[in-house]
Amino acid sequence: MLADRPATFARYIDRARGLVNRKIFVDEDIYAQERDRIFARCWLYLAHESQLAGPGDFVSVFMGEEPVIVCRDQDNAVGAFINSCRHRGNKVCRADAGNVKSFVCPYHGWTYDTRGDLQGVPGHRDLYYGELDRKEWGLVKVAQVASYRGLIFGTFDPQAPPLEEYLGDMRWGLDLLFDQGEFAAVPNITRWSMDVNWKFASDNAIGDMYHGAWSHRSAIMAGHTSGNGTNAVRVPRSASLDGGFTVVTAYGHGFNANFVDPAVLNLNTPMSAWRKDPAVQARLGALRSRVNRANMLVFPNLFVNSGSRELMLRNPLGPGRMEIWKTILVDRNAPAEVQRMQVRASNRHFGPAGMFEQDDGENWDQSTAGARGNVSQRYDLNYAMGLGHGAVVNDEQGPARIETLTNENAQLWMYRAWAEFMDAPNWPELRAHHDEPRGAL
Amino acid sequence: MISAQRDARRELQYDVEQFLYYEAMLLDDRRFDDWLALLADDLEYWMPVRSTRARGDEANEFAKPGESAFFDDDKNSMSERMRKLVTGYAWAEDPPSRTRHLVSNVRINGIDGETIDIGCNFMLYRSRLANDEDLWVGRREDRLRRNGESFVIARRHVYLDHVSLTSKNLSIFF
């Protein structure tokens, strides 16, 4: 289907041999195209609805490198607009969060309301002769804003399909988390940055079950009970093929899910109580009720962990740098002490000091550095684990999936989707020409 | 009498400062087991995350206890962190970082029996591999408890001046 179309970027991904060209992680021109074709096109995660409780509540975020204000307006509707005054381009809001009646540019005083519409222009009558049309000079709106189960997403592309279509079967994965309870974001976001290309973090999220037993071995050996705080300490010899499954979906989303192992998971802590709730089990269904935790990627850059209940957004800051934004979610209906246990477990697990995550930063930093050599770039990276063995199962239990836990099929799938986005001139073309999981990956 | 109180206060200030310099040296010399021994069993080791807020909204700058934190630890989890370092698989610290802890502006904020609350400022410099560099700056609120001729650390609250860290990790200690 794609063969008759020019494939500028598909040539960086060797599907048949499971290879990825290192250049895509460091090249400035490729990154410039990503800014248009990925970050100005995809639905991107913005915030959790609970961060915007009442009218005038706002958060400052980024869509790619574009600073964006997400705000609940005076009519209680959530909107998003670029945080850049239309006069000289300054940020009209320099706080990370808060509550406002309006956004005032510090440079000349142009004033925008909570919808981003221009209301006040000093000297409008005398200096502009009343000729400036304020309706034309509001803050640039994010073309579409929509929510899925409390997660607010936005896209700059008016041609993007509805959010539900974009997420597709990934909703079944996200529901692994959101069917567990009723979630609110814990106040304040953990932010840190590193010399890493954003795609290395994304490919880790979508399906790197290989690294855990090695990268994070020291934490497990030290007795750390994982991000959900409920794991018994048993040091695995290596990653395992069985004991879970892998899902990939259209548009580059996917996840890996491991099943509950009673020898590892402590089902008797209050933090495991939700697993015994028949209502939760009914919502999840038979297959998902067996899942311990899933590492998920909403393409391009949102990592969701259903076990320790975090959202980790990885925003690019150029090809060689990214910033992580970590938000913890807790079940509003859980007892306060259980919420506290969960937050503590998450704080100790993820984040720059996290017992697990502290070892990720330098690994991804090294992967990025390893892509810079002009000679190294002649030698592709190997994403071939399980290639040809990823039989896609389609049945009534869930969406298309591969019935092994550890493979690199999902990672390679993400890079295939990346190339689809990069080669497609626009959303209508992408909707018409993109892969769905079938056959054997 | 007043003079005697002043002398006792000066002596305490001296002892506290010497203790803070000593434990900074232990960390910089990578004597982590010795440092761990200075942490009380009921330790509270906490570094909240921070956000930029408008003037008038400063009360919301720091996350509160129970919210997002860089460190949200007790003695047990700090012991895990020390055990992690010596497993042979602690990649973030192998090769180990080179750190320099500078502690200053030491103030005794309160004394309650054996417990002394102090405030101080710190700069923590890290050099890693050939030329990776980090600098963390902030203030601490420590609660020390007398332990014979020395002290143990019962509480350490670390308030960074940073919002978004420019570091790939925090595999070191404050």
CSV table of N, CA, C and O in Angstrom, one decimal, chain A residues 50-153:
chain,number,residue,atom,x,y,z
A,50,SER,N,-8.5,17.2,36.4
A,50,SER,CA,-8.5,17.6,37.8
A,50,SER,C,-7.6,18.8,38.1
A,50,SER,O,-7.7,19.4,39.1
A,51,GLN,N,-6.7,19.1,37.2
A,51,GLN,CA,-5.8,20.2,37.4
A,51,GLN,C,-6.5,21.5,37.1
A,51,GLN,O,-6.0,22.6,37.4
A,52,LEU,N,-7.7,21.4,36.5
A,52,LEU,CA,-8.4,22.6,36.1
A,52,LEU,C,-9.8,22.5,36.7
A,52,LEU,O,-10.8,22.2,36.0
A,53,ALA,N,-9.9,22.7,38.0
A,53,ALA,CA,-11.1,22.4,38.8
A,53,ALA,C,-12.2,23.5,38.5
A,53,ALA,O,-13.4,23.1,38.3
A,54,GLY,N,-11.8,24.7,38.4
A,54,GLY,CA,-12.8,25.8,38.3
A,54,GLY,C,-12.5,26.8,37.3
A,54,GLY,O,-11.3,26.8,36.7
A,55,PRO,N,-13.4,27.7,37.0
A,55,PRO,CA,-13.2,28.7,35.9
A,55,PRO,C,-11.9,29.6,36.3
A,55,PRO,O,-11.7,30.0,37.4
A,56,GLY,N,-11.1,29.8,35.3
A,56,GLY,CA,-9.9,30.6,35.5
A,56,GLY,C,-8.7,29.8,35.9
A,56,GLY,O,-7.6,30.3,35.8
A,57,ASP,N,-8.9,28.5,36.2
A,57,ASP,CA,-7.7,27.7,36.5
A,57,ASP,C,-7.0,27.4,35.2
A,57,ASP,O,-7.6,27.1,34.2
A,58,PHE,N,-5.7,27.4,35.3
A,58,PHE,CA,-4.9,27.2,34.1
A,58,PHE,C,-3.6,26.4,34.4
A,58,PHE,O,-3.2,26.4,35.6
A,59,VAL,N,-3.0,25.8,33.4
A,59,VAL,CA,-1.7,25.2,33.5
A,59,VAL,C,-0.9,25.6,32.3
A,59,VAL,O,-1.5,25.7,31.2
A,60,SER,N,0.4,25.8,32.4
A,60,SER,CA,1.3,26.1,31.3
A,60,SER,C,2.0,24.8,30.9
A,60,SER,O,2.6,24.2,31.8
A,61,VAL,N,1.8,24.4,29.7
A,61,VAL,CA,2.4,23.2,29.2
A,61,VAL,C,3.2,23.4,27.9
A,61,VAL,O,3.3,24.6,27.4
A,62,PHE,N,3.6,22.3,27.3
A,62,PHE,CA,4.2,22.4,25.9
A,62,PHE,C,3.6,21.4,25.0
A,62,PHE,O,3.3,20.3,25.5
A,63,MET,N,3.4,21.8,23.8
A,63,MET,CA,3.1,20.8,22.7
A,63,MET,C,4.3,20.8,21.8
A,63,MET,O,4.5,21.8,21.0
A,64,GLY,N,5.1,19.8,21.9
A,64,GLY,CA,6.4,19.8,21.3
A,64,GLY,C,7.2,20.9,22.0
A,64,GLY,O,7.3,20.9,23.2
A,65,GLU,N,7.7,21.9,21.2
A,65,GLU,CA,8.4,23.0,21.9
A,65,GLU,C,7.5,24.2,22.0
A,65,GLU,O,8.0,25.3,22.4
A,66,GLU,N,6.3,24.1,21.6
A,66,GLU,CA,5.4,25.2,21.6
A,66,GLU,C,4.8,25.4,23.0
A,66,GLU,O,4.1,24.5,23.5
A,67,PRO,N,5.0,26.6,23.6
A,67,PRO,CA,4.4,26.8,24.9
A,67,PRO,C,2.9,27.1,24.8
A,67,PRO,O,2.4,27.8,23.9
A,68,VAL,N,2.1,26.4,25.6
A,68,VAL,CA,0.6,26.4,25.5
A,68,VAL,C,0.0,26.6,26.9
A,68,VAL,O,0.5,26.0,27.8
A,69,ILE,N,-1.0,27.4,26.9
A,69,ILE,CA,-1.8,27.5,28.1
A,69,ILE,C,-3.1,26.7,27.9
A,69,ILE,O,-3.8,26.8,26.9
A,70,VAL,N,-3.4,25.9,28.9
A,70,VAL,CA,-4.6,25.1,29.0
A,70,VAL,C,-5.5,25.8,30.1
A,70,VAL,O,-5.0,25.9,31.2
A,71,CYS,N,-6.7,26.2,29.8
A,71,CYS,CA,-7.4,27.0,30.7
A,71,CYS,C,-8.9,26.7,30.7
A,71,CYS,O,-9.5,26.4,29.7
A,72,ARG,N,-9.5,26.6,31.9
A,72,ARG,CA,-10.9,26.5,32.0
A,72,ARG,C,-11.5,27.9,32.0
A,72,ARG,O,-11.2,28.7,32.9
A,73,ASP,N,-12.4,28.2,31.0
A,73,ASP,CA,-12.9,29.5,30.8
A,73,ASP,C,-14.0,29.8,31.8
A,73,ASP,O,-14.5,29.0,32.5
A,74,GLN,N,-14.6,31.0,31.7
A,74,GLN,CA,-15.6,31.5,32.6
A,74,GLN,C,-16.9,30.7,32.4
A,74,GLN,O,-17.8,30.7,33.3
A,75,ASP,N,-17.0,30.0,31.2
A,75,ASP,CA,-18.2,29.2,31.0
A,75,ASP,C,-17.9,27.7,31.3
A,75,ASP,O,-18.7,26.8,30.9
A,76,ASN,N,-16.8,27.5,31.9
A,76,ASN,CA,-16.4,26.1,32.4
A,76,ASN,C,-15.9,25.2,31.2
A,76,ASN,O,-15.8,24.0,31.5
A,77,ALA,N,-15.6,25.8,30.1
A,77,ALA,CA,-15.1,24.9,29.0
A,77,ALA,C,-13.6,25.0,29.0
A,77,ALA,O,-13.0,26.0,29.3
A,78,VAL,N,-12.9,23.9,28.7
A,78,VAL,CA,-11.5,23.8,28.6
A,78,VAL,C,-11.0,24.1,27.2
A,78,VAL,O,-11.4,23.5,26.3
A,79,GLY,N,-10.1,25.1,27.1
A,79,GLY,CA,-9.5,25.5,25.9
A,79,GLY,C,-8.0,25.5,26.0
A,79,GLY,O,-7.4,25.5,27.1
A,80,ALA,N,-7.3,25.6,24.8
A,80,ALA,CA,-5.9,25.7,24.8
A,80,ALA,C,-5.4,26.6,23.7
A,80,ALA,O,-6.0,26.6,22.7
A,81,PHE,N,-4.4,27.4,24.0
A,81,PHE,CA,-3.9,28.4,23.1
A,81,PHE,C,-2.4,28.6,23.3
A,81,PHE,O,-1.9,28.4,24.4
A,82,ILE,N,-1.7,29.1,22.2
A,82,ILE,CA,-0.3,29.2,22.3
A,82,ILE,C,0.0,30.4,23.2
A,82,ILE,O,-0.6,31.5,23.1
A,83,ASN,N,1.0,30.2,24.1
A,83,ASN,CA,1.3,31.2,25.1
A,83,ASN,C,2.3,32.2,24.5
A,83,ASN,O,3.5,32.2,24.8
A,84,SER,N,1.8,33.0,23.5
A,84,SER,CA,2.7,33.9,22.8
A,84,SER,C,1.9,35.1,22.3
A,84,SER,O,1.0,34.9,21.5
A,85,CYS,N,2.1,36.3,22.9
A,85,CYS,CA,1.4,37.5,22.5
A,85,CYS,C,1.4,37.7,21.0
A,85,CYS,O,2.5,37.5,20.4
A,86,ARG,N,0.3,38.1,20.5
A,86,ARG,CA,0.3,38.3,19.0
A,86,ARG,C,1.0,39.6,18.6
A,86,ARG,O,1.2,39.8,17.4
A,87,HIS,N,1.4,40.4,19.6
A,87,HIS,CA,2.0,41.7,19.2
A,87,HIS,C,3.5,41.5,19.0
A,87,HIS,O,4.1,41.7,18.0
A,88,ARG,N,4.3,41.0,20.1
A,88,ARG,CA,5.7,40.8,20.0
A,88,ARG,C,6.1,39.4,20.3
A,88,ARG,O,7.3,39.1,20.3
A,89,GLY,N,5.1,38.6,20.6
A,89,GLY,CA,5.5,37.1,20.8
A,89,GLY,C,5.8,36.7,22.2
A,89,GLY,O,6.1,35.6,22.5
A,90,ASN,N,5.8,37.7,23.2
A,90,ASN,CA,6.1,37.3,24.6
A,90,ASN,C,5.1,36.3,25.1
A,90,ASN,O,4.0,36.3,24.7
A,91,LYS,N,5.6,35.6,26.1
A,91,LYS,CA,4.6,34.8,26.9
A,91,LYS,C,3.7,35.7,27.7
A,91,LYS,O,4.2,36.6,28.3
A,92,VAL,N,2.4,35.4,27.6
A,92,VAL,CA,1.5,36.2,28.4
A,92,VAL,C,1.2,35.6,29.7
A,92,VAL,O,0.5,36.2,30.6
A,93,CYS,N,1.8,34.5,30.0
A,93,CYS,CA,1.7,33.8,31.3
A,93,CYS,C,3.0,33.1,31.6
A,93,CYS,O,3.5,32.3,30.8
A,94,ARG,N,3.6,33.5,32.7
A,94,ARG,CA,4.9,32.9,33.0
A,94,ARG,C,4.8,32.0,34.3
A,94,ARG,O,5.9,31.5,34.7
A,95,ALA,N,3.7,31.8,34.8
A,95,ALA,CA,3.5,30.8,35.9
A,95,ALA,C,3.1,29.5,35.3
A,95,ALA,O,2.6,29.3,34.3
A,96,ASP,N,3.5,28.4,36.1
A,96,ASP,CA,3.2,27.1,35.7
A,96,ASP,C,1.7,26.7,35.9
A,96,ASP,O,1.2,25.8,35.2
A,97,ALA,N,1.1,27.3,36.9
A,97,ALA,CA,-0.3,27.0,37.2
A,97,ALA,C,-0.8,28.1,38.0
A,97,ALA,O,-0.1,28.9,38.6
A,98,GLY,N,-2.1,28.1,38.1
A,98,GLY,CA,-2.7,29.2,39.0
A,98,GLY,C,-4.2,29.4,38.6
A,98,GLY,O,-4.8,28.6,37.9
A,99,ASN,N,-4.7,30.6,39.0
A,99,ASN,CA,-6.0,31.0,38.6
A,99,ASN,C,-6.0,32.4,38.2
A,99,ASN,O,-5.4,33.3,38.9
A,100,VAL,N,-6.6,32.7,37.1
A,100,VAL,CA,-6.6,34.1,36.6
A,100,VAL,C,-7.9,34.6,36.1
A,100,VAL,O,-8.8,33.7,35.8
A,101,LYS,N,-8.1,35.9,35.9
A,101,LYS,CA,-9.3,36.4,35.2
A,101,LYS,C,-8.9,36.7,33.8
A,101,LYS,O,-9.7,36.7,32.9
A,102,SER,N,-7.6,37.0,33.6
A,102,SER,CA,-7.1,37.3,32.2
A,102,SER,C,-5.6,37.1,32.2
A,102,SER,O,-4.9,37.0,33.2
A,103,PHE,N,-5.1,37.1,31.0
A,103,PHE,CA,-3.6,37.0,30.7
A,103,PHE,C,-3.1,38.3,30.1
A,103,PHE,O,-3.6,38.7,29.1
A,104,VAL,N,-2.1,38.9,30.8
A,104,VAL,CA,-1.7,40.2,30.4
A,104,VAL,C,-0.2,40.1,30.0
A,104,VAL,O,0.6,39.6,30.7
A,105,CYS,N,0.1,40.6,28.8
A,105,CYS,CA,1.5,40.6,28.3
A,105,CYS,C,2.3,41.6,29.1
A,105,CYS,O,1.9,42.8,29.1
A,106,PRO,N,3.4,41.2,29.6
A,106,PRO,CA,4.2,42.2,30.4
A,106,PRO,C,4.9,43.3,29.5
A,106,PRO,O,5.3,44.3,30.1
A,107,TYR,N,4.9,43.1,28.2
A,107,TYR,CA,5.7,44.0,27.4
A,107,TYR,C,4.9,45.3,27.1
A,107,TYR,O,5.3,46.4,27.5
A,108,HIS,N,3.7,45.2,26.5
A,108,HIS,CA,2.9,46.4,26.2
A,108,HIS,C,1.5,46.3,26.7
A,108,HIS,O,0.7,47.2,26.5
A,109,GLY,N,1.1,45.2,27.4
A,109,GLY,CA,-0.1,45.2,28.1
A,109,GLY,C,-1.3,44.7,27.3
A,109,GLY,O,-2.5,44.8,27.7
A,110,TRP,N,-1.1,44.0,26.2
A,110,TRP,CA,-2.2,43.4,25.5
A,110,TRP,C,-2.8,42.3,26.5
A,110,TRP,O,-2.0,41.6,27.1
A,111,THR,N,-4.1,42.3,26.5
A,111,THR,CA,-4.8,41.5,27.6
A,111,THR,C,-5.8,40.5,26.9
A,111,THR,O,-6.6,40.9,26.1
A,112,TYR,N,-5.6,39.3,27.3
A,112,TYR,CA,-6.5,38.2,26.7
A,112,TYR,C,-7.3,37.6,27.8
A,112,TYR,O,-6.9,37.4,29.0
A,113,ASP,N,-8.5,37.2,27.4
A,113,ASP,CA,-9.4,36.5,28.4
A,113,ASP,C,-9.1,35.0,28.6
A,113,ASP,O,-8.1,34.5,27.9
A,114,THR,N,-9.8,34.3,29.4
A,114,THR,CA,-9.6,32.9,29.6
A,114,THR,C,-9.9,32.0,28.4
A,114,THR,O,-9.6,30.8,28.5
A,115,ARG,N,-10.4,32.6,27.4
A,115,ARG,CA,-10.5,31.8,26.1
A,115,ARG,C,-9.4,32.1,25.2
A,115,ARG,O,-9.3,31.6,24.1
A,116,GLY,N,-8.5,33.0,25.6
A,116,GLY,CA,-7.4,33.4,24.7
A,116,GLY,C,-7.8,34.6,23.8
A,116,GLY,O,-7.0,35.0,22.9
A,117,ASP,N,-9.0,35.1,23.9
A,117,ASP,CA,-9.5,36.2,23.0
A,117,ASP,C,-8.9,37.5,23.5
A,117,ASP,O,-8.8,37.8,24.7
A,118,LEU,N,-8.5,38.3,22.5
A,118,LEU,CA,-7.9,39.6,22.8
A,118,LEU,C,-9.0,40.6,23.3
A,118,LEU,O,-10.0,40.8,22.6
A,119,GLN,N,-8.8,41.1,24.5
A,119,GLN,CA,-9.8,42.0,25.1
A,119,GLN,C,-9.3,43.4,25.1
A,119,GLN,O,-9.9,44.4,24.7
A,120,GLY,N,-8.1,43.6,25.7
A,120,GLY,CA,-7.6,44.9,26.0
A,120,GLY,C,-6.3,45.2,25.2
A,120,GLY,O,-5.4,44.4,25.1
A,121,VAL,N,-6.3,46.4,24.5
A,121,VAL,CA,-5.1,46.9,23.8
A,121,VAL,C,-4.9,48.3,24.3
A,121,VAL,O,-5.6,49.2,23.9
A,122,PRO,N,-3.8,48.6,25.1
A,122,PRO,CA,-3.6,49.9,25.5
A,122,PRO,C,-3.4,50.9,24.3
A,122,PRO,O,-2.7,50.5,23.4
A,123,GLY,N,-4.1,52.0,24.3
A,123,GLY,CA,-4.0,52.9,23.2
A,123,GLY,C,-4.8,52.5,22.0
A,123,GLY,O,-4.6,53.0,20.9
A,124,HIS,N,-5.8,51.6,22.2
A,124,HIS,CA,-6.5,51.1,21.0
A,124,HIS,C,-7.2,52.2,20.2
A,124,HIS,O,-7.1,52.3,19.0
A,125,ARG,N,-7.7,53.2,20.9
A,125,ARG,CA,-8.5,54.3,20.2
A,125,ARG,C,-7.5,55.3,19.7
A,125,ARG,O,-7.6,55.7,18.5
A,126,ASP,N,-6.5,55.8,20.5
A,126,ASP,CA,-5.7,56.9,20.1
A,126,ASP,C,-4.5,56.4,19.2
A,126,ASP,O,-4.2,57.1,18.2
A,127,LEU,N,-3.8,55.4,19.7
A,127,LEU,CA,-2.6,55.0,19.0
A,127,LEU,C,-2.8,54.1,17.7
A,127,LEU,O,-2.1,54.2,16.8
A,128,TYR,N,-3.9,53.3,17.8
A,128,TYR,CA,-4.2,52.4,16.7
A,128,TYR,C,-5.4,53.0,15.9
A,128,TYR,O,-5.9,52.3,15.0
A,129,TYR,N,-5.8,54.2,16.2
A,129,TYR,CA,-7.0,54.9,15.6
A,129,TYR,C,-8.2,54.0,15.6
A,129,TYR,O,-9.0,54.1,14.6
A,130,GLY,N,-8.3,53.1,16.6
A,130,GLY,CA,-9.5,52.2,16.7
A,130,GLY,C,-9.5,51.2,15.5
A,130,GLY,O,-10.6,50.6,15.3
A,131,GLU,N,-8.4,51.0,14.8
A,131,GLU,CA,-8.5,50.2,13.6
A,131,GLU,C,-8.1,48.7,13.8
A,131,GLU,O,-8.2,47.9,12.9
A,132,LEU,N,-7.5,48.5,15.0
A,132,LEU,CA,-7.0,47.1,15.2
A,132,LEU,C,-8.2,46.2,15.5
A,132,LEU,O,-9.0,46.5,16.5
A,133,ASP,N,-8.4,45.2,14.7
A,133,ASP,CA,-9.6,44.3,15.0
A,133,ASP,C,-9.2,43.2,16.0
A,133,ASP,O,-8.5,42.3,15.7
A,134,ARG,N,-9.7,43.5,17.2
A,134,ARG,CA,-9.3,42.6,18.3
A,134,ARG,C,-9.7,41.1,18.1
A,134,ARG,O,-9.0,40.2,18.5
A,135,LYS,N,-10.8,40.9,17.3
A,135,LYS,CA,-11.2,39.5,17.0
A,135,LYS,C,-10.2,38.8,16.2
A,135,LYS,O,-10.1,37.6,16.3
A,136,GLU,N,-9.4,39.5,15.5
A,136,GLU,CA,-8.4,38.8,14.6
A,136,GLU,C,-7.1,38.5,15.3
A,136,GLU,O,-6.2,37.8,14.8
A,137,TRP,N,-6.9,39.1,16.5
A,137,TRP,CA,-5.6,39.0,17.2
A,137,TRP,C,-5.6,38.3,18.5
A,137,TRP,O,-4.9,38.7,19.4
A,138,GLY,N,-6.5,37.3,18.6
A,138,GLY,CA,-6.5,36.5,19.8
A,138,GLY,C,-5.3,35.6,19.8
A,138,GLY,O,-4.6,35.4,18.8
A,139,LEU,N,-5.0,35.0,21.0
A,139,LEU,CA,-3.9,34.0,21.0
A,139,LEU,C,-4.3,32.8,20.1
A,139,LEU,O,-5.5,32.5,19.9
A,140,VAL,N,-3.3,32.2,19.5
A,140,VAL,CA,-3.5,31.2,18.5
A,140,VAL,C,-4.1,30.0,19.2
A,140,VAL,O,-3.5,29.4,20.2
A,141,LYS,N,-5.2,29.5,18.7
A,141,LYS,CA,-5.9,28.4,19.4
A,141,LYS,C,-5.3,27.1,19.0
A,141,LYS,O,-5.0,26.9,17.8
A,142,VAL,N,-5.3,26.2,19.9
A,142,VAL,CA,-5.0,24.8,19.6
A,142,VAL,C,-6.2,24.3,18.8
A,142,VAL,O,-7.4,24.5,19.3
A,143,ALA,N,-6.0,23.7,17.6
A,143,ALA,CA,-7.1,23.5,16.7
A,143,ALA,C,-8.2,22.6,17.3
A,143,ALA,O,-9.4,22.9,17.1
A,144,GLN,N,-7.8,21.5,18.0
A,144,GLN,CA,-8.8,20.7,18.6
A,144,GLN,C,-8.4,20.3,20.0
A,144,GLN,O,-7.2,20.0,20.2
A,145,VAL,N,-9.3,20.3,20.9
A,145,VAL,CA,-9.0,19.9,22.3
A,145,VAL,C,-10.1,18.9,22.7
A,145,VAL,O,-11.3,19.1,22.4
A,146,ALA,N,-9.7,17.8,23.2
A,146,ALA,CA,-10.7,16.8,23.6
A,146,ALA,C,-10.1,16.0,24.8
A,146,ALA,O,-8.9,16.0,25.0
A,147,SER,N,-11.0,15.3,25.5
A,147,SER,CA,-10.6,14.5,26.7
A,147,SER,C,-10.9,13.0,26.5
A,147,SER,O,-11.9,12.7,25.8
A,148,TYR,N,-10.0,12.2,27.0
A,148,TYR,CA,-10.4,10.8,27.1
A,148,TYR,C,-10.1,10.4,28.6
A,148,TYR,O,-9.0,10.4,29.1
A,149,ARG,N,-11.2,10.0,29.3
A,149,ARG,CA,-11.2,9.6,30.7
A,149,ARG,C,-10.3,10.5,31.6
A,149,ARG,O,-9.5,10.0,32.3
A,150,GLY,N,-10.5,11.8,31.4
A,150,GLY,CA,-9.8,12.7,32.3
A,150,GLY,C,-8.6,13.3,31.7
A,150,GLY,O,-8.0,14.3,32.2
A,151,LEU,N,-8.0,12.6,30.7
A,151,LEU,CA,-6.8,13.1,30.0
A,151,LEU,C,-7.2,14.1,28.9
A,151,LEU,O,-7.9,13.7,28.0
A,152,ILE,N,-6.7,15.3,29.0
A,152,ILE,CA,-6.9,16.3,28.0
A,152,ILE,C,-5.8,16.3,27.0
A,152,ILE,O,-4.7,16.3,27.3
A,153,PHE,N,-6.3,16.1,25.7
A,153,PHE,CA,-5.3,16.1,24.6
A,153,PHE,C,-5.7,17.3,23.7
A,153,PHE,O,-6.8,17.8,23.7
